[in-house]
Backbone as ProteinMPNN parsed JSONL, in Angstrom:
{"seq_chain_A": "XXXXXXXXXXXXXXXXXXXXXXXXXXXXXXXXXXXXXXXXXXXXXXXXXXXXXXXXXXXXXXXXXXXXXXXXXXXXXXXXXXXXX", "coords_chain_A": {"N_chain_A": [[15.042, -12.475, -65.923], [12.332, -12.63, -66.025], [12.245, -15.26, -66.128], [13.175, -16.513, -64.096], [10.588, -15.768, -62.571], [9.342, -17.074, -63.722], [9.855, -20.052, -62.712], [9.9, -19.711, -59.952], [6.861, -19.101, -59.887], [6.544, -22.082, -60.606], [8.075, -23.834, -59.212], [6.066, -22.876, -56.288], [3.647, -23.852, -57.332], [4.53, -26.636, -57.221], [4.95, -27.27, -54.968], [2.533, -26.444, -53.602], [0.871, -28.32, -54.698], [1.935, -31.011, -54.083], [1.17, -30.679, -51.053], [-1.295, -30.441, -51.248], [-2.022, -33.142, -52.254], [-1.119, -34.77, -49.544], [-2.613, -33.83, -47.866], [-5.202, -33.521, -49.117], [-6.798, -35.942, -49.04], [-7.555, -36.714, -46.347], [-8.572, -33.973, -45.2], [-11.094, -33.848, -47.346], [-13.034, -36.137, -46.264], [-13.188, -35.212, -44.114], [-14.405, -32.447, -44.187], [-16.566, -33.276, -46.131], [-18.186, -34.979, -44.465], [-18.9, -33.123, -42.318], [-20.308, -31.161, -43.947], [-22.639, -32.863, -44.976], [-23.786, -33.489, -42.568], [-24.304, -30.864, -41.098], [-26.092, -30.213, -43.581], [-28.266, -31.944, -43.267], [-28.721, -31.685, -40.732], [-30.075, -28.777, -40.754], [-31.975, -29.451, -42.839], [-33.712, -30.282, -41.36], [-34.18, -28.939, -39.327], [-35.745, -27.195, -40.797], [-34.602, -25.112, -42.096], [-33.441, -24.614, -44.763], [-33.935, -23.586, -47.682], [-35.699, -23.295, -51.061], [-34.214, -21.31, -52.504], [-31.969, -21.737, -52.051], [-31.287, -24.25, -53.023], [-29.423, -23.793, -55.64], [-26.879, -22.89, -54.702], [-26.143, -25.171, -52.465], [-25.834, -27.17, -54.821], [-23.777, -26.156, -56.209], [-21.605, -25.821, -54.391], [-21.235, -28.747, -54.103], [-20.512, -29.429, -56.847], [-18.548, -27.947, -56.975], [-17.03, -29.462, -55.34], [-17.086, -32.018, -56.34], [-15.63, -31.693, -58.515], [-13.172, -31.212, -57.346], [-12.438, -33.616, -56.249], [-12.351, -35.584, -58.05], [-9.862, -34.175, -59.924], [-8.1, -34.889, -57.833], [-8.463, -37.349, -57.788], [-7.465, -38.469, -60.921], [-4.985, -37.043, -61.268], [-3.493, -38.534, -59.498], [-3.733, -41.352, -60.619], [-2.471, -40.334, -62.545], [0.004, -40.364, -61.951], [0.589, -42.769, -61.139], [0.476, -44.764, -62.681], [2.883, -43.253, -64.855], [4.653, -43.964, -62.166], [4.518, -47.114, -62.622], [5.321, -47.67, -65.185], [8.169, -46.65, -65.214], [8.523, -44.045, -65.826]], "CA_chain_A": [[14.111, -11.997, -64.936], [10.976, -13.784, -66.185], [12.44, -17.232, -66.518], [13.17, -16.337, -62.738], [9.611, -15.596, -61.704], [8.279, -18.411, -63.984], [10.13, -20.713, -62.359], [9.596, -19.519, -58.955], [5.779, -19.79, -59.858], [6.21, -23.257, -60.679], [7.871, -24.368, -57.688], [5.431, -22.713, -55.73], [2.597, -25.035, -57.738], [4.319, -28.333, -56.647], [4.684, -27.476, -53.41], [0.99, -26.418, -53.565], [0.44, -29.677, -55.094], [2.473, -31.754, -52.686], [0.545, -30.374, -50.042], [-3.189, -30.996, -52.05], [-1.739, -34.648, -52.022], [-1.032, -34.977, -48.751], [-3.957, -33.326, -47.184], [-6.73, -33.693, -49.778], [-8.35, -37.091, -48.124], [-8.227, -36.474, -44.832], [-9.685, -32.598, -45.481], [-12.173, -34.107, -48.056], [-13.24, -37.062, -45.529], [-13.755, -34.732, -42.337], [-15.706, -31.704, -45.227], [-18.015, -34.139, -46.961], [-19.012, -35.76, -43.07], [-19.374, -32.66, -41.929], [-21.207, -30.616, -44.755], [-23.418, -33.609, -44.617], [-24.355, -33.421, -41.061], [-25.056, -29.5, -42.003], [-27.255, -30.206, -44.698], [-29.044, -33.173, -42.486], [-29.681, -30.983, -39.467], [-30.678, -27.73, -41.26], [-33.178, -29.599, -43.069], [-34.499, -30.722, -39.899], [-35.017, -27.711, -38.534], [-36.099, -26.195, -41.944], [-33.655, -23.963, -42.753], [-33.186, -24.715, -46.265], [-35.616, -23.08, -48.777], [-35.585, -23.296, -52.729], [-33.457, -20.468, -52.662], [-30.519, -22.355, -51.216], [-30.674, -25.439, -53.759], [-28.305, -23.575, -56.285], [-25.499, -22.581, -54.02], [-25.753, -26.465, -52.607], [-25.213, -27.677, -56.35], [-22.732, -25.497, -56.76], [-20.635, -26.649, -53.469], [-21.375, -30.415, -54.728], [-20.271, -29.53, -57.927], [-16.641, -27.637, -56.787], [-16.064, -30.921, -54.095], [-16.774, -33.495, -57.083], [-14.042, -31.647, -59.544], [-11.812, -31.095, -56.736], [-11.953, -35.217, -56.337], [-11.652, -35.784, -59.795], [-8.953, -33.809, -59.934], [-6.922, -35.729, -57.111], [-8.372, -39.213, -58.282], [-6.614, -38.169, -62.121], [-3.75, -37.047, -61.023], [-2.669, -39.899, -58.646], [-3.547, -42.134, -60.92], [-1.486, -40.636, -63.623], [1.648, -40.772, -60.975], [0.975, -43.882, -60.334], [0.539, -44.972, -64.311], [3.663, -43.225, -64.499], [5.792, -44.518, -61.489], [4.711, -48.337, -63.131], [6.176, -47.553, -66.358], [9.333, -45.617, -65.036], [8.851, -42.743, -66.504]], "C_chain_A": [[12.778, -12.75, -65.017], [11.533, -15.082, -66.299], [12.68, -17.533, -64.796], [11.726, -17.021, -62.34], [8.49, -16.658, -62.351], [8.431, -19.653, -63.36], [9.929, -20.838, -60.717], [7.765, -19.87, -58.939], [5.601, -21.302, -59.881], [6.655, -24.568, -59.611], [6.92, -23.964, -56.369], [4.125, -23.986, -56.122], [3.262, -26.541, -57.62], [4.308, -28.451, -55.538], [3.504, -27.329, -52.766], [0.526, -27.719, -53.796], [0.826, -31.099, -54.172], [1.259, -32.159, -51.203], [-0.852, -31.119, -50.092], [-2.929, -32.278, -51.847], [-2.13, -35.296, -50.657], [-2.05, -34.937, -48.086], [-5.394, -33.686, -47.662], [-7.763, -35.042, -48.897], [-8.696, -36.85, -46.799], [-9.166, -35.166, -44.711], [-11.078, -33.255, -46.312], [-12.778, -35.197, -47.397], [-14.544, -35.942, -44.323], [-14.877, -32.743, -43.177], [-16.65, -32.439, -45.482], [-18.988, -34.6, -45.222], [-19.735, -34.332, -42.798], [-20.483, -31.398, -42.78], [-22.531, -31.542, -45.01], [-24.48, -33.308, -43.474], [-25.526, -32.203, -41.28], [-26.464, -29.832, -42.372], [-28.434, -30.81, -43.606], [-29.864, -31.572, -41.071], [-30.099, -29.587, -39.775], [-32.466, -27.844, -42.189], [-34.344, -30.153, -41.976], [-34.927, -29.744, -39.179], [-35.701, -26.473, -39.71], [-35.768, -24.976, -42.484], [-33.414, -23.779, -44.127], [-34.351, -24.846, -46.836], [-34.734, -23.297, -50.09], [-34.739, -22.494, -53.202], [-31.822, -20.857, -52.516], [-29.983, -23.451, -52.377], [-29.298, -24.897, -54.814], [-27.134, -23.88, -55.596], [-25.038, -24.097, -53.162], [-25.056, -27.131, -53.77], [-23.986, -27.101, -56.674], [-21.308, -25.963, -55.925], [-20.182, -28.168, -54.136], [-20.556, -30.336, -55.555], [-18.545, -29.029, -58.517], [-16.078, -29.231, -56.234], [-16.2, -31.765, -55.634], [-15.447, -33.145, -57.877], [-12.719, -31.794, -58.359], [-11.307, -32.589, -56.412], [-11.594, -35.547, -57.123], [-10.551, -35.388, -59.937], [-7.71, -34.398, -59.415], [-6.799, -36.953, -57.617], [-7.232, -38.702, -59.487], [-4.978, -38.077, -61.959], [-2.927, -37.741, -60.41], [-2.588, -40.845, -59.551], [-2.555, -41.554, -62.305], [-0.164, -40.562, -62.536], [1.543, -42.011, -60.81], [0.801, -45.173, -61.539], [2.126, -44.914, -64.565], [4.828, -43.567, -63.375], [5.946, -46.35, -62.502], [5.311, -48.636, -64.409], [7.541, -46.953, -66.406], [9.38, -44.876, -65.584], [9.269, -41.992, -65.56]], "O_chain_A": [[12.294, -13.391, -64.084], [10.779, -15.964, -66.709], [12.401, -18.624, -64.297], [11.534, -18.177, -61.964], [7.387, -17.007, -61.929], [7.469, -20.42, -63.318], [9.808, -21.956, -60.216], [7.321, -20.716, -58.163], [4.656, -21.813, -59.278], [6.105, -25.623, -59.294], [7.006, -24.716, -55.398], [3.77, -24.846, -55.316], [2.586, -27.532, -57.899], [3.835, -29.41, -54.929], [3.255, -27.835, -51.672], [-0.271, -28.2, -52.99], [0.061, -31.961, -53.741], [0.799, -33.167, -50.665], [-1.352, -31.98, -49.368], [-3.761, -32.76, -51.078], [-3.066, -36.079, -50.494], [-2.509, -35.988, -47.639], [-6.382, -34.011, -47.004], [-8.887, -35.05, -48.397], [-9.803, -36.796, -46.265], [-10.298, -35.223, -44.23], [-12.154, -33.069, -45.743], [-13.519, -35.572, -48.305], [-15.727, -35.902, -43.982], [-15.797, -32.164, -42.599], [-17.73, -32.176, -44.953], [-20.199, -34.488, -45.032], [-20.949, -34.238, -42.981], [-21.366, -30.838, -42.131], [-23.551, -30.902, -45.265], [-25.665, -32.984, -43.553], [-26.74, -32.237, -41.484], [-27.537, -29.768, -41.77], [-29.369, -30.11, -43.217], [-30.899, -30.955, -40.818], [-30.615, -29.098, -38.77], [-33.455, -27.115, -42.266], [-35.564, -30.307, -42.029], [-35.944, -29.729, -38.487], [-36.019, -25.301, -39.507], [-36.394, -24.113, -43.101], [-33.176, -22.648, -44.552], [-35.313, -25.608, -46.742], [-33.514, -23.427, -50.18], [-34.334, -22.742, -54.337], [-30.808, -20.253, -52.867], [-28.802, -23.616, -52.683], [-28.248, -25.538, -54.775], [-26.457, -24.89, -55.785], [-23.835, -24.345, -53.092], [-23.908, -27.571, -53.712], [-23.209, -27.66, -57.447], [-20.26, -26.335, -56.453], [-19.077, -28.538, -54.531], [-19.594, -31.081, -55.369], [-17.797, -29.295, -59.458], [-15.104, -29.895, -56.587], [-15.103, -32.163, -56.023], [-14.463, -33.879, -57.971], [-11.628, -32.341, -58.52], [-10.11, -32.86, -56.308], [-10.421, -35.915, -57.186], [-9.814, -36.347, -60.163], [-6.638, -34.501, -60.01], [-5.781, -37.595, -57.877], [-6.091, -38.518, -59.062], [-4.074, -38.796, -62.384], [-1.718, -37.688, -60.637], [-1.497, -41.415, -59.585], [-1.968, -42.383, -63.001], [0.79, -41.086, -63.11], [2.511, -42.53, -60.254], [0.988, -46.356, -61.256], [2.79, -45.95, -64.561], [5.985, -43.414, -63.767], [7.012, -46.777, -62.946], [5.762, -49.749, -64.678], [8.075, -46.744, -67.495], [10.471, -44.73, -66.135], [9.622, -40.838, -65.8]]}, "name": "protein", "num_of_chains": 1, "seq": "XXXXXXXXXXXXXXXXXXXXXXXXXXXXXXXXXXXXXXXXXXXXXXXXXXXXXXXXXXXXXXXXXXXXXXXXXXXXXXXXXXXXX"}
């Protein structure tokens, strides 16, 4: 019964992962432009106070791991495909 539902979790996480593959640049391309923009025209109209800088840093600081994360992992698939493992 658990070797079931562990295994069922873990095909769920490649097909999650699959997906993150597939999608991650183009989503992280057309986010970063447009959280940009955001930022750009909020400070233009002075929307963003001192109060705000955290929760910026904090966005910044999810998007960079979540790159890291994809860069790492491609490149170990792709470490691994050149060695046939």
């Amino acid at each position: 019964m658990i070797e079931n539902i562990l295994l069922y979790v873990l095909a769920i996480w490649e097909r999650v992962k699959e997906y993150y593959f597939k999608l991650f640049p183009w989503a992280a391309a057309i986010i970063g432009v447009l959280y940009g923009y955001g930022l750009i025209g909020a400070s233009e109209r002075g929307h963003i106070s001192v109060s705000d800088i955290p929760s910026i840093m904090l966005s910044m600081a999810f998007f960079t791991v979540a790159v890291m994360f994809y860069i790492i992992v491609l490149l170990k698939r792709e470490i691994n495909r050149r060695d046939g493992r």
